Coordinates of N, CA, C and O in Angstrom, one line a residue:
X217 N -20.6 -1.0 37.4 CA -21.3 -1.1 36.1 C -22.3 0.0 35.9 O -23.0 0.0 34.9
X218 N -22.4 1.0 36.8 CA -23.3 2.1 36.6 C -23.0 2.9 35.3 O -23.9 3.4 34.7
X219 N -21.7 3.0 35.0 CA -21.3 3.6 33.7 C -21.9 3.0 32.5 O -22.3 3.6 31.6
X220 N -21.9 1.6 32.5 CA -22.4 0.9 31.4 C -23.9 1.3 31.1 O -24.2 1.5 29.9
X221 N -24.7 1.3 32.1 CA -26.1 1.6 31.9 C -26.3 3.0 31.4 O -27.3 3.3 30.7
X222 N -25.4 3.9 31.7 CA -25.6 5.3 31.3 C -25.3 5.4 29.8 O -26.1 6.0 29.0
X223 N -24.2 4.9 29.3 CA -23.9 5.0 27.8 C -24.9 4.2 27.0 O -25.1 4.5 25.8
X224 N -25.4 3.1 27.5 CA -26.3 2.2 26.8 C -27.6 3.0 26.4 O -28.2 2.6 25.4
X225 N -27.9 4.0 27.1 CA -29.1 4.8 26.8 C -28.9 5.9 25.8 O -29.9 6.5 25.3
X226 N -27.7 6.1 25.4 CA -27.4 7.2 24.5 C -27.8 6.8 23.0 O -27.8 5.6 22.7
X227 N -28.0 7.8 22.2 CA -28.3 7.5 20.8 C -27.0 7.0 20.1 O -25.9 7.2 20.6
X228 N -27.2 6.4 19.0 CA -26.1 5.8 18.2 C -24.9 6.7 18.0 O -23.8 6.4 18.3
X229 N -25.2 7.9 17.5 CA -24.1 8.8 17.1 C -23.3 9.2 18.4 O -22.1 9.4 18.3
X230 N -24.0 9.4 19.5 CA -23.3 9.7 20.7 C -22.4 8.5 21.3 O -21.3 8.7 21.8
X231 N -22.9 7.3 21.1 CA -22.1 6.2 21.5 C -20.9 6.1 20.7 O -19.8 5.7 21.2
X232 N -21.0 6.4 19.4 CA -19.8 6.4 18.5 C -18.7 7.3 18.9 O -17.5 7.2 18.5
X233 N -19.0 8.4 19.7 CA -18.0 9.4 20.1 C -17.7 9.2 21.6 O -16.9 10.0 22.1
X234 N -18.2 8.2 22.2 CA -18.0 8.0 23.7 C -16.5 7.8 24.0 O -15.8 7.2 23.2
X235 N -16.1 8.1 25.2 CA -14.7 7.9 25.6 C -14.4 6.4 26.0 O -13.3 6.0 25.9
X236 N -15.5 5.7 26.3 CA -15.3 4.3 26.6 C -15.4 3.4 25.3 O -16.4 3.5 24.6
X237 N -14.4 2.6 25.1 CA -14.3 1.9 23.8 C -15.5 0.9 23.7 O -15.9 0.7 22.5
X238 N -16.0 0.4 24.7 CA -17.1 -0.6 24.6 C -18.4 0.2 24.1 O -19.2 -0.4 23.4
X239 N -18.5 1.4 24.5 CA -19.6 2.2 24.1 C -19.5 2.5 22.6 O -20.5 2.4 21.8
X240 N -18.3 2.8 22.2 CA -18.0 3.1 20.7 C -18.3 1.8 19.9 O -18.9 1.9 18.9
X241 N -17.8 0.7 20.4 CA -18.0 -0.6 19.7 C -19.5 -0.8 19.6 O -20.0 -1.2 18.5
X242 N -20.3 -0.6 20.6 CA -21.7 -0.8 20.6 C -22.3 0.2 19.5 O -23.2 -0.2 18.7
X243 N -21.8 1.4 19.5 CA -22.3 2.4 18.6 C -22.0 2.0 17.2 O -22.9 2.2 16.3
X244 N -20.8 1.5 16.9 CA -20.5 1.1 15.5 C -21.3 -0.1 15.1 O -21.8 -0.1 13.9
X245 N -21.6 -1.0 16.0 CA -22.4 -2.2 15.7 C -23.8 -1.7 15.3 O -24.4 -2.2 14.3
X246 N -24.4 -0.8 16.1 CA -25.7 -0.3 15.9 C -25.7 0.6 14.6 O -26.7 0.5 13.8
X247 N -24.7 1.3 14.3 CA -24.6 2.1 13.1 C -24.6 1.2 11.9 O -25.2 1.5 10.9
X248 N -23.8 0.2 12.0 CA -23.7 -0.8 10.8 C -25.1 -1.3 10.5 O -25.5 -1.3 9.4
X249 N -25.9 -1.8 11.5 CA -27.2 -2.3 11.3 C -28.1 -1.2 10.7 O -28.9 -1.5 9.8
X250 N -28.0 0.0 11.2 CA -28.8 1.1 10.7 C -28.5 1.4 9.3 O -29.4 1.6 8.4
X251 N -27.2 1.5 8.9 CA -26.8 1.8 7.6 C -27.2 0.7 6.6 O -27.5 1.0 5.4
X252 N -27.3 -0.5 7.1 CA -27.8 -1.6 6.2 C -29.3 -1.6 6.1 O -29.9 -2.1 5.1
X253 N -30.0 -0.9 7.0 CA -31.4 -0.9 7.0 C -32.0 0.3 6.3 O -33.2 0.2 5.8
X254 N -31.3 1.4 6.2 CA -31.8 2.6 5.6 C -31.9 2.3 4.1 O -30.9 2.0 3.4
X255 N -33.2 2.4 3.5 CA -33.4 2.1 2.1 C -33.2 3.3 1.2 O -32.8 3.1 0.1
X256 N -33.4 4.5 1.7 CA -33.3 5.7 0.9 C -31.9 6.3 1.0 O -31.5 6.7 2.1
X257 N -31.1 6.2 -0.1 CA -29.8 6.7 0.0 C -29.7 8.2 0.3 O -28.7 8.8 0.6
X258 N -30.9 8.9 0.1 CA -30.9 10.4 0.4 C -31.6 10.7 1.7 O -31.9 11.8 2.0
X259 N -31.7 9.7 2.6 CA -32.4 9.9 3.9 C -31.5 10.9 4.7 O -30.3 10.9 4.7
X260 N -32.2 11.8 5.4 CA -31.5 12.8 6.2 C -30.7 12.1 7.4 O -29.8 12.7 7.9
X261 N -31.0 10.9 7.7 CA -30.3 10.1 8.7 C -28.8 10.0 8.4 O -28.0 10.0 9.3
X262 N -28.4 10.0 7.1 CA -27.0 9.8 6.7 C -26.2 11.1 7.2 O -25.1 10.9 7.6
X263 N -26.8 12.2 7.1 CA -26.2 13.5 7.5 C -25.7 13.5 8.9 O -24.6 14.1 9.2
X264 N -26.3 12.8 9.8 CA -25.9 12.7 11.2 C -24.5 12.2 11.4 O -23.8 12.4 12.4
X265 N -24.1 11.4 10.4 CA -22.8 10.6 10.6 C -21.7 11.2 9.7 O -20.6 10.7 9.8
X266 N -21.9 12.2 9.0 CA -20.9 12.8 8.1 C -19.6 13.1 8.9 O -18.5 12.8 8.4
X267 N -19.7 13.8 10.0 CA -18.6 14.2 10.8 C -18.0 13.0 11.6 O -16.9 13.2 12.2
X268 N -18.6 11.9 11.7 CA -18.2 10.8 12.5 C -17.4 9.7 11.8 O -16.7 8.9 12.4
X269 N -17.6 9.6 10.5 CA -17.1 8.4 9.7 C -15.6 8.3 9.9 O -15.0 7.2 10.0
X270 N -14.9 9.4 9.9 CA -13.4 9.4 10.0 C -13.1 8.7 11.4 O -12.1 7.9 11.5
X271 N -13.8 9.0 12.4 CA -13.6 8.4 13.8 C -13.8 6.9 13.7 O -13.2 6.2 14.5
X272 N -14.8 6.5 12.9 CA -15.0 5.1 12.8 C -13.8 4.3 12.3 O -13.5 3.2 12.8
X273 N -13.0 4.9 11.4 CA -11.8 4.2 10.9 C -10.6 4.5 11.7 O -9.6 3.7 11.5
X274 N -10.5 5.5 12.5 CA -9.3 5.8 13.2 C -9.4 5.5 14.7 O -8.6 6.0 15.5
X275 N -10.4 4.7 15.1 CA -10.6 4.4 16.5 C -9.3 3.9 17.1 O -8.6 3.1 16.5
X276 N -9.0 4.3 18.3 CA -7.7 3.8 19.0 C -7.8 2.4 19.5 O -6.8 1.8 19.7
X277 N -9.0 1.8 19.6 CA -9.1 0.5 20.1 C -9.3 -0.4 18.9 O -10.2 -0.2 18.0
X278 N -8.5 -1.4 18.7 CA -8.5 -2.3 17.5 C -9.8 -3.0 17.3 O -10.2 -3.2 16.2
X279 N -10.4 -3.5 18.4 CA -11.7 -4.2 18.3 C -12.8 -3.3 17.8 O -13.5 -3.6 16.9
X280 N -12.8 -2.1 18.4 CA -13.8 -1.2 18.0 C -13.6 -0.7 16.6 O -14.5 -0.5 15.8
X281 N -12.3 -0.5 16.2 CA -11.9 0.0 14.9 C -12.4 -0.9 13.8 O -12.9 -0.5 12.8
X282 N -12.3 -2.2 14.1 CA -12.7 -3.2 13.1 C -14.2 -3.1 12.8 O -14.6 -3.1 11.6
X283 N -15.0 -2.9 13.8 CA -16.4 -2.8 13.6 C -16.7 -1.4 13.0 O -17.6 -1.3 12.1
X284 N -15.9 -0.4 13.4 CA -16.1 0.9 12.8 C -15.8 0.9 11.3 O -16.5 1.6 10.5
X285 N -14.8 0.1 10.9 CA -14.5 0.0 9.4 C -15.6 -0.7 8.7 O -16.0 -0.3 7.6
X286 N -16.2 -1.7 9.3 CA -17.4 -2.3 8.7 C -18.5 -1.3 8.5 O -19.2 -1.3 7.4
X287 N -18.8 -0.5 9.5 CA -19.8 0.5 9.5 C -19.5 1.5 8.4 O -20.4 2.0 7.7
X288 N -18.2 2.0 8.4 CA -17.8 3.0 7.4 C -18.0 2.5 6.0 O -18.5 3.2 5.1
X289 N -17.7 1.2 5.7 CA -17.9 0.6 4.4 C -19.4 0.7 4.0 O -19.7 1.0 2.9
X290 N -20.2 0.3 5.0 CA -21.7 0.3 4.7 C -22.2 1.7 4.4 O -23.0 1.9 3.6
X291 N -21.6 2.7 5.1 CA -21.9 4.1 4.9 C -21.6 4.5 3.5 O -22.4 5.1 2.8
X292 N -20.3 4.2 3.1 CA -19.9 4.6 1.7 C -20.7 3.9 0.7 O -21.0 4.5 -0.4
X293 N -21.1 2.7 0.9 CA -21.8 1.9 -0.1 C -23.3 2.4 -0.3 O -23.8 2.3 -1.3
X294 N -23.8 3.0 0.8 CA -25.3 3.3 0.8 C -25.7 4.8 0.9 O -26.8 5.1 0.5
X295 N -24.8 5.6 1.3 CA -25.2 7.0 1.6 C -24.8 7.9 0.4 O -23.7 7.9 -0.1
X296 N -25.8 8.7 -0.1 CA -25.5 9.6 -1.2 C -24.5 10.7 -0.8 O -23.9 11.3 -1.7
X297 N -24.4 11.0 0.5 CA -23.4 12.1 1.0 C -22.0 11.5 1.3 O -21.2 12.3 1.7
X298 N -21.8 10.3 1.0 CA -20.5 9.6 1.4 C -19.3 10.3 0.7 O -18.3 10.4 1.3
X299 N -19.5 10.8 -0.5 CA -18.4 11.4 -1.2 C -17.8 12.6 -0.5 O -16.6 13.0 -0.7
X300 N -18.6 13.3 0.4 CA -18.1 14.4 1.1 C -17.1 14.0 2.2 O -16.3 14.9 2.7
X301 N -17.0 12.8 2.5 CA -16.0 12.3 3.5 C -14.8 11.7 2.9 O -13.9 11.2 3.7
X302 N -14.7 11.6 1.6 CA -13.6 10.9 1.0 C -12.2 11.2 1.5 O -11.5 10.3 1.9
X303 N -11.8 12.5 1.4 CA -10.4 12.8 1.8 C -10.1 12.5 3.2 O -9.0 11.9 3.5
X304 N -10.9 12.9 4.2 CA -10.6 12.6 5.6 C -10.6 11.1 5.9 O -9.8 10.6 6.7
X305 N -11.6 10.4 5.3 CA -11.7 9.0 5.6 C -10.5 8.2 5.0 O -9.9 7.4 5.7
X306 N -10.2 8.4 3.7 CA -9.1 7.7 3.1 C -7.8 8.1 3.8 O -6.9 7.2 4.0
X307 N -7.6 9.3 4.2 CA -6.4 9.7 4.9 C -6.3 9.0 6.2 O -5.2 8.5 6.6
X308 N -7.4 8.8 6.9 CA -7.5 8.0 8.1 C -7.1 6.5 7.9 O -6.5 5.9 8.7
X309 N -7.7 6.0 6.8 CA -7.4 4.6 6.4 C -5.9 4.4 6.2 O -5.2 3.5 6.7
X310 N -5.3 5.4 5.5 CA -3.8 5.3 5.2 C -3.0 5.3 6.4 O -2.1 4.5 6.7
X311 N -3.3 6.3 7.3 CA -2.4 6.5 8.5 C -2.8 5.6 9.7 O -1.9 5.2 10.4
X312 N -4.0 5.2 9.8 CA -4.4 4.4 11.0 C -4.9 3.0 10.8 O -5.1 2.2 11.7
X313 N -5.1 2.6 9.5 CA -5.6 1.3 9.2 C -4.5 0.4 8.5 O -4.3 -0.7 8.9
X314 N -3.8 1.0 7.6 CA -2.9 0.3 6.8 C -1.6 -0.2 7.6 O -0.9 -1.0 7.1
X315 N -1.5 0.4 8.8 CA -0.4 -0.1 9.6 C -0.8 -1.1 10.7 O 0.0 -1.5 11.5
X316 N -2.0 -1.5 10.6 CA -2.6 -2.5 11.6 C -2.1 -3.9 11.3 O -1.9 -4.3 10.2
X317 N -1.8 -4.7 12.4 CA -1.4 -6.1 12.2 C -2.5 -7.0 11.6 O -2.2 -8.0 11.0
X318 N -3.8 -6.6 11.9 CA -4.9 -7.5 11.5 C -5.1 -7.3 10.0 O -5.4 -6.3 9.5
X319 N -5.1 -8.5 9.3 CA -5.3 -8.5 7.8 C -6.7 -8.0 7.5 O -6.9 -7.3 6.5
X320 N -7.7 -8.3 8.4 CA -9.1 -7.9 8.1 C -9.2 -6.4 8.1 O -10.0 -5.9 7.3
X321 N -8.5 -5.7 9.0 CA -8.6 -4.3 9.0 C -8.0 -3.7 7.7 O -8.7 -2.8 7.1
X322 N -6.9 -4.2 7.3 CA -6.3 -3.7 6.0 C -7.3 -4.0 4.8 O -7.5 -3.1 4.0
X323 N -7.9 -5.2 4.8 CA -8.8 -5.5 3.8 C -10.0 -4.6 3.7 O -10.4 -4.1 2.7
X324 N -10.6 -4.3 4.9 CA -11.7 -3.4 5.0 C -11.3 -2.0 4.5 O -12.0 -1.3 3.8
X325 N -10.1 -1.6 4.9 CA -9.5 -0.3 4.5 C -9.4 -0.2 3.0 O -9.8 0.8 2.4
X326 N -8.9 -1.2 2.4 CA -8.8 -1.2 0.9 C -10.2 -1.2 0.3 O -10.4 -0.5 -0.7
X327 N -11.1 -2.0 0.9 CA -12.5 -2.0 0.3 C -13.1 -0.6 0.4 O -13.8 -0.2 -0.5
X328 N -12.9 0.1 1.5 CA -13.4 1.5 1.6 C -12.8 2.4 0.5 O -13.6 3.1 -0.1
X329 N -11.5 2.3 0.3 CA -10.9 3.1 -0.7 C -11.5 2.7 -2.1 O -11.8 3.6 -2.9
X330 N -11.6 1.5 -2.4 CA -12.2 1.0 -3.7 C -13.6 1.5 -3.8 O -14.1 1.8 -4.9
X331 N -14.4 1.5 -2.7 CA -15.8 1.9 -2.8 C -15.9 3.4 -3.1 O -16.7 3.8 -3.9
X332 N -15.0 4.2 -2.5 CA -14.9 5.6 -2.9 C -14.6 5.8 -4.4 O -15.2 6.7 -5.0
X333 N -13.8 5.0 -4.9 CA -13.5 5.0 -6.3 C -14.8 4.7 -7.1 O -15.1 5.4 -8.1
X334 N -15.5 3.7 -6.7 CA -16.7 3.3 -7.3 C -17.7 4.5 -7.3 O -18.5 4.6 -8.3
X335 N -17.8 5.3 -6.3 CA -18.7 6.4 -6.3 C -18.1 7.6 -6.9 O -18.5 8.8 -6.6
X336 N -17.1 7.4 -7.7 CA -16.5 8.5 -8.5 C -15.7 9.5 -7.7 O -15.7 10.7 -8.1
X337 N -15.0 9.1 -6.8 CA -14.1 9.9 -6.0 C -12.6 9.4 -6.2 O -11.8 9.6 -5.3
X338 N -12.3 8.9 -7.3 CA -11.0 8.3 -7.6 C -9.9 9.3 -7.4 O -8.8 8.9 -6.9
X339 N -10.0 10.5 -7.9 CA -8.9 11.4 -7.8 C -8.5 11.7 -6.3 O -7.3 11.8 -6.0
X340 N -9.5 11.9 -5.5 CA -9.2 12.1 -4.0 C -8.5 10.9 -3.4 O -7.5 11.0 -2.7
X341 N -9.0 9.7 -3.7 CA -8.5 8.5 -3.2 C -7.0 8.4 -3.7 O -6.1 8.1 -2.9
X342 N -6.8 8.6 -5.0 CA -5.5 8.5 -5.6 C -4.5 9.5 -4.9 O -3.4 9.1 -4.5
X343 N -4.9 10.7 -4.6 CA -4.1 11.7 -4.0 C -3.7 11.2 -2.6 O -2.5 11.3 -2.2
X344 N -4.6 10.7 -1.8 CA -4.3 10.2 -0.5 C -3.4 9.0 -0.5 O -2.5 8.9 0.4
X345 N -3.6 8.1 -1.4 CA -2.8 6.9 -1.5 C -1.4 7.3 -1.9 O -0.4 6.7 -1.4
X346 N -1.2 8.2 -2.8 CA 0.1 8.7 -3.2 C 0.8 9.4 -2.1 O 2.0 9.2 -1.9
X347 N 0.1 10.1 -1.3 CA 0.7 10.7 -0.1 C 1.2 9.6 0.9 O 2.3 9.7 1.5
X348 N 0.5 8.5 0.9 CA 0.9 7.4 1.8 C 2.2 6.7 1.3 O 2.9 6.1 2.1
X349 N 2.5 6.8 0.1 CA 3.7 6.3 -0.5 C 5.0 7.0 0.1 O 6.1 6.4 0.1
X350 N 4.8 8.2 0.7 CA 5.9 8.9 1.3 C 6.0 8.6 2.8 O 6.9 9.1 3.4
X351 N 5.1 7.8 3.3 CA 5.2 7.4 4.7 C 6.4 6.7 5.1 O 6.9 5.9 4.3
X352 N 6.9 6.9 6.3 CA 8.1 6.2 6.7 C 7.9 4.7 7.1 O 8.8 3.9 7.2
X353 N 6.6 4.4 7.4 CA 6.2 3.0 7.8 C 6.1 2.2 6.5 O 5.2 2.4 5.7
X354 N 6.9 1.2 6.3 CA 6.8 0.4 5.1 C 5.5 -0.4 5.0 O 5.0 -0.6 3.8
X355 N 4.8 -0.7 6.1 CA 3.5 -1.4 6.0 C 2.5 -0.5 5.3 O 1.7 -1.0 4.5
X356 N 2.6 0.8 5.6 CA 1.6 1.7 5.0 C 1.9 1.9 3.5 O 1.0 1.9 2.7
X357 N 3.2 2.0 3.2 CA 3.6 2.1 1.8 C 3.1 0.9 1.0 O 2.5 1.0 -0.1
X358 N 3.4 -0.3 1.5 CA 3.0 -1.5 0.8 C 1.4 -1.6 0.6 O 0.9 -1.9 -0.5
X359 N 0.7 -1.2 1.7 CA -0.8 -1.3 1.6 C -1.3 -0.2 0.6 O -2.2 -0.5 -0.2
X360 N -0.6 0.9 0.5 CA -1.0 1.9 -0.5 C -0.8 1.4 -1.9 O -1.6 1.6 -2.8
X361 N 0.4 0.8 -2.1 CA 0.7 0.2 -3.4 C -0.3 -0.9 -3.8 O -0.8 -0.9 -4.9
X362 N -0.6 -1.7 -2.9 CA -1.5 -2.8 -3.1 C -2.9 -2.3 -3.5 O -3.6 -2.8 -4.4
X363 N -3.4 -1.2 -2.8 CA -4.7 -0.6 -3.0 C -4.7 0.0 -4.4 O -5.6 -0.1 -5.2
X364 N -3.6 0.7 -4.8 CA -3.5 1.3 -6.1 C -3.5 0.2 -7.2 O -4.2 0.4 -8.2
X365 N -2.8 -0.9 -6.9 CA -2.8 -2.0 -7.9 C -4.2 -2.6 -8.1 O -4.6 -2.8 -9.2
X366 N -4.9 -2.8 -7.0 CA -6.2 -3.3 -7.1 C -7.2 -2.4 -7.8 O -8.0 -2.8 -8.6
X367 N -7.0 -1.1 -7.5 CA -7.9 -0.1 -8.2 C -7.6 -0.1 -9.7 O -8.5 -0.1 -10.5
X368 N -6.3 -0.1 -10.1 CA -5.9 -0.1 -11.5 C -6.4 -1.4 -12.2 O -7.0 -1.3 -13.3
X369 N -6.3 -2.5 -11.5 CA -6.7 -3.8 -12.1 C -8.2 -3.7 -12.3 O -8.7 -4.2 -13.4
X370 N -8.9 -3.2 -11.3 CA -10.4 -3.1 -11.4 C -10.8 -2.2 -12.6 O -11.7 -2.6 -13.4
X371 N -10.1 -1.1 -12.7 CA -10.5 -0.2 -13.8 C -10.1 -0.8 -15.2 O -10.9 -0.7 -16.1
X372 N -8.9 -1.3 -15.3 CA -8.5 -1.9 -16.6 C -9.3 -3.1 -17.0 O -9.5 -3.3 -18.2
X373 N -9.7 -3.9 -16.1 CA -10.4 -5.1 -16.4 C -11.9 -4.9 -16.4 O -12.7 -5.7 -16.9
X374 N -12.4 -3.8 -15.9 CA -13.8 -3.5 -15.9 C -14.6 -4.4 -15.0 O -15.7 -4.8 -15.4
X375 N -14.0 -4.8 -13.9 CA -14.7 -5.7 -13.0 C -16.0 -5.1 -12.5 O -16.1 -3.9 -12.4
X376 N -16.9 -6.0 -12.2 CA -18.2 -5.5 -11.8 C -18.2 -4.7 -10.5 O -18.9 -3.8 -10.2
X377 N -17.2 -5.1 -9.6 CA -17.2 -4.5 -8.3 C -15.7 -4.5 -7.8 O -15.1 -5.5 -7.9
X378 N -15.2 -3.4 -7.1 CA -13.9 -3.5 -6.6 C -13.7 -4.6 -5.6 O -14.5 -4.8 -4.8
X379 N -12.5 -5.2 -5.7 CA -12.2 -6.2 -4.7 C -12.6 -7.6 -5.1 O -12.1 -8.6 -4.6
X380 N -13.6 -7.7 -6.0 CA -14.1 -9.0 -6.4 C -13.1 -9.6 -7.4 O -12.5 -8.9 -8.3
X381 N -12.9 -10.9 -7.4 CA -12.1 -11.5 -8.4 C -10.6 -11.4 -8.2 O -9.9 -11.8 -9.1
X382 N -10.1 -10.8 -7.1 CA -8.7 -10.7 -6.9 C -8.2 -11.9 -6.2 O -8.7 -12.4 -5.3

């Protein structure tokens, strides 16, 4: 258990990149709490995570990935710099989340896409979802269609928030 005590001392961003999935899980949990706690959307703290958000959604461990998706959603909801991550994160959602067997993962992936649309990155999201329609995995194609449908419904109905009321 000596390894455990070593990674536990690391800062959040380093835990999120650790080779041990339990360390990453811990990092994502701490990042989620941090993202919910930062009150200033322009805090320099957000910048530390710009290059990591794609890793949150593409984690190879399903348990860690689920927590990473929650943290990524909180990031997109609260950080003014979130728009800079749109293409890479949505691409990761399409390829690594929409093929997951867990419904919660797919739901969070869709919520992340819809949140990017809410922060006015609709064109980038649309492009990535349309690329997903060409995927050979039918699960990914279906999830892309469903996300596009939800986005269109939200836009056409003028819902207060993506995902609500579906």
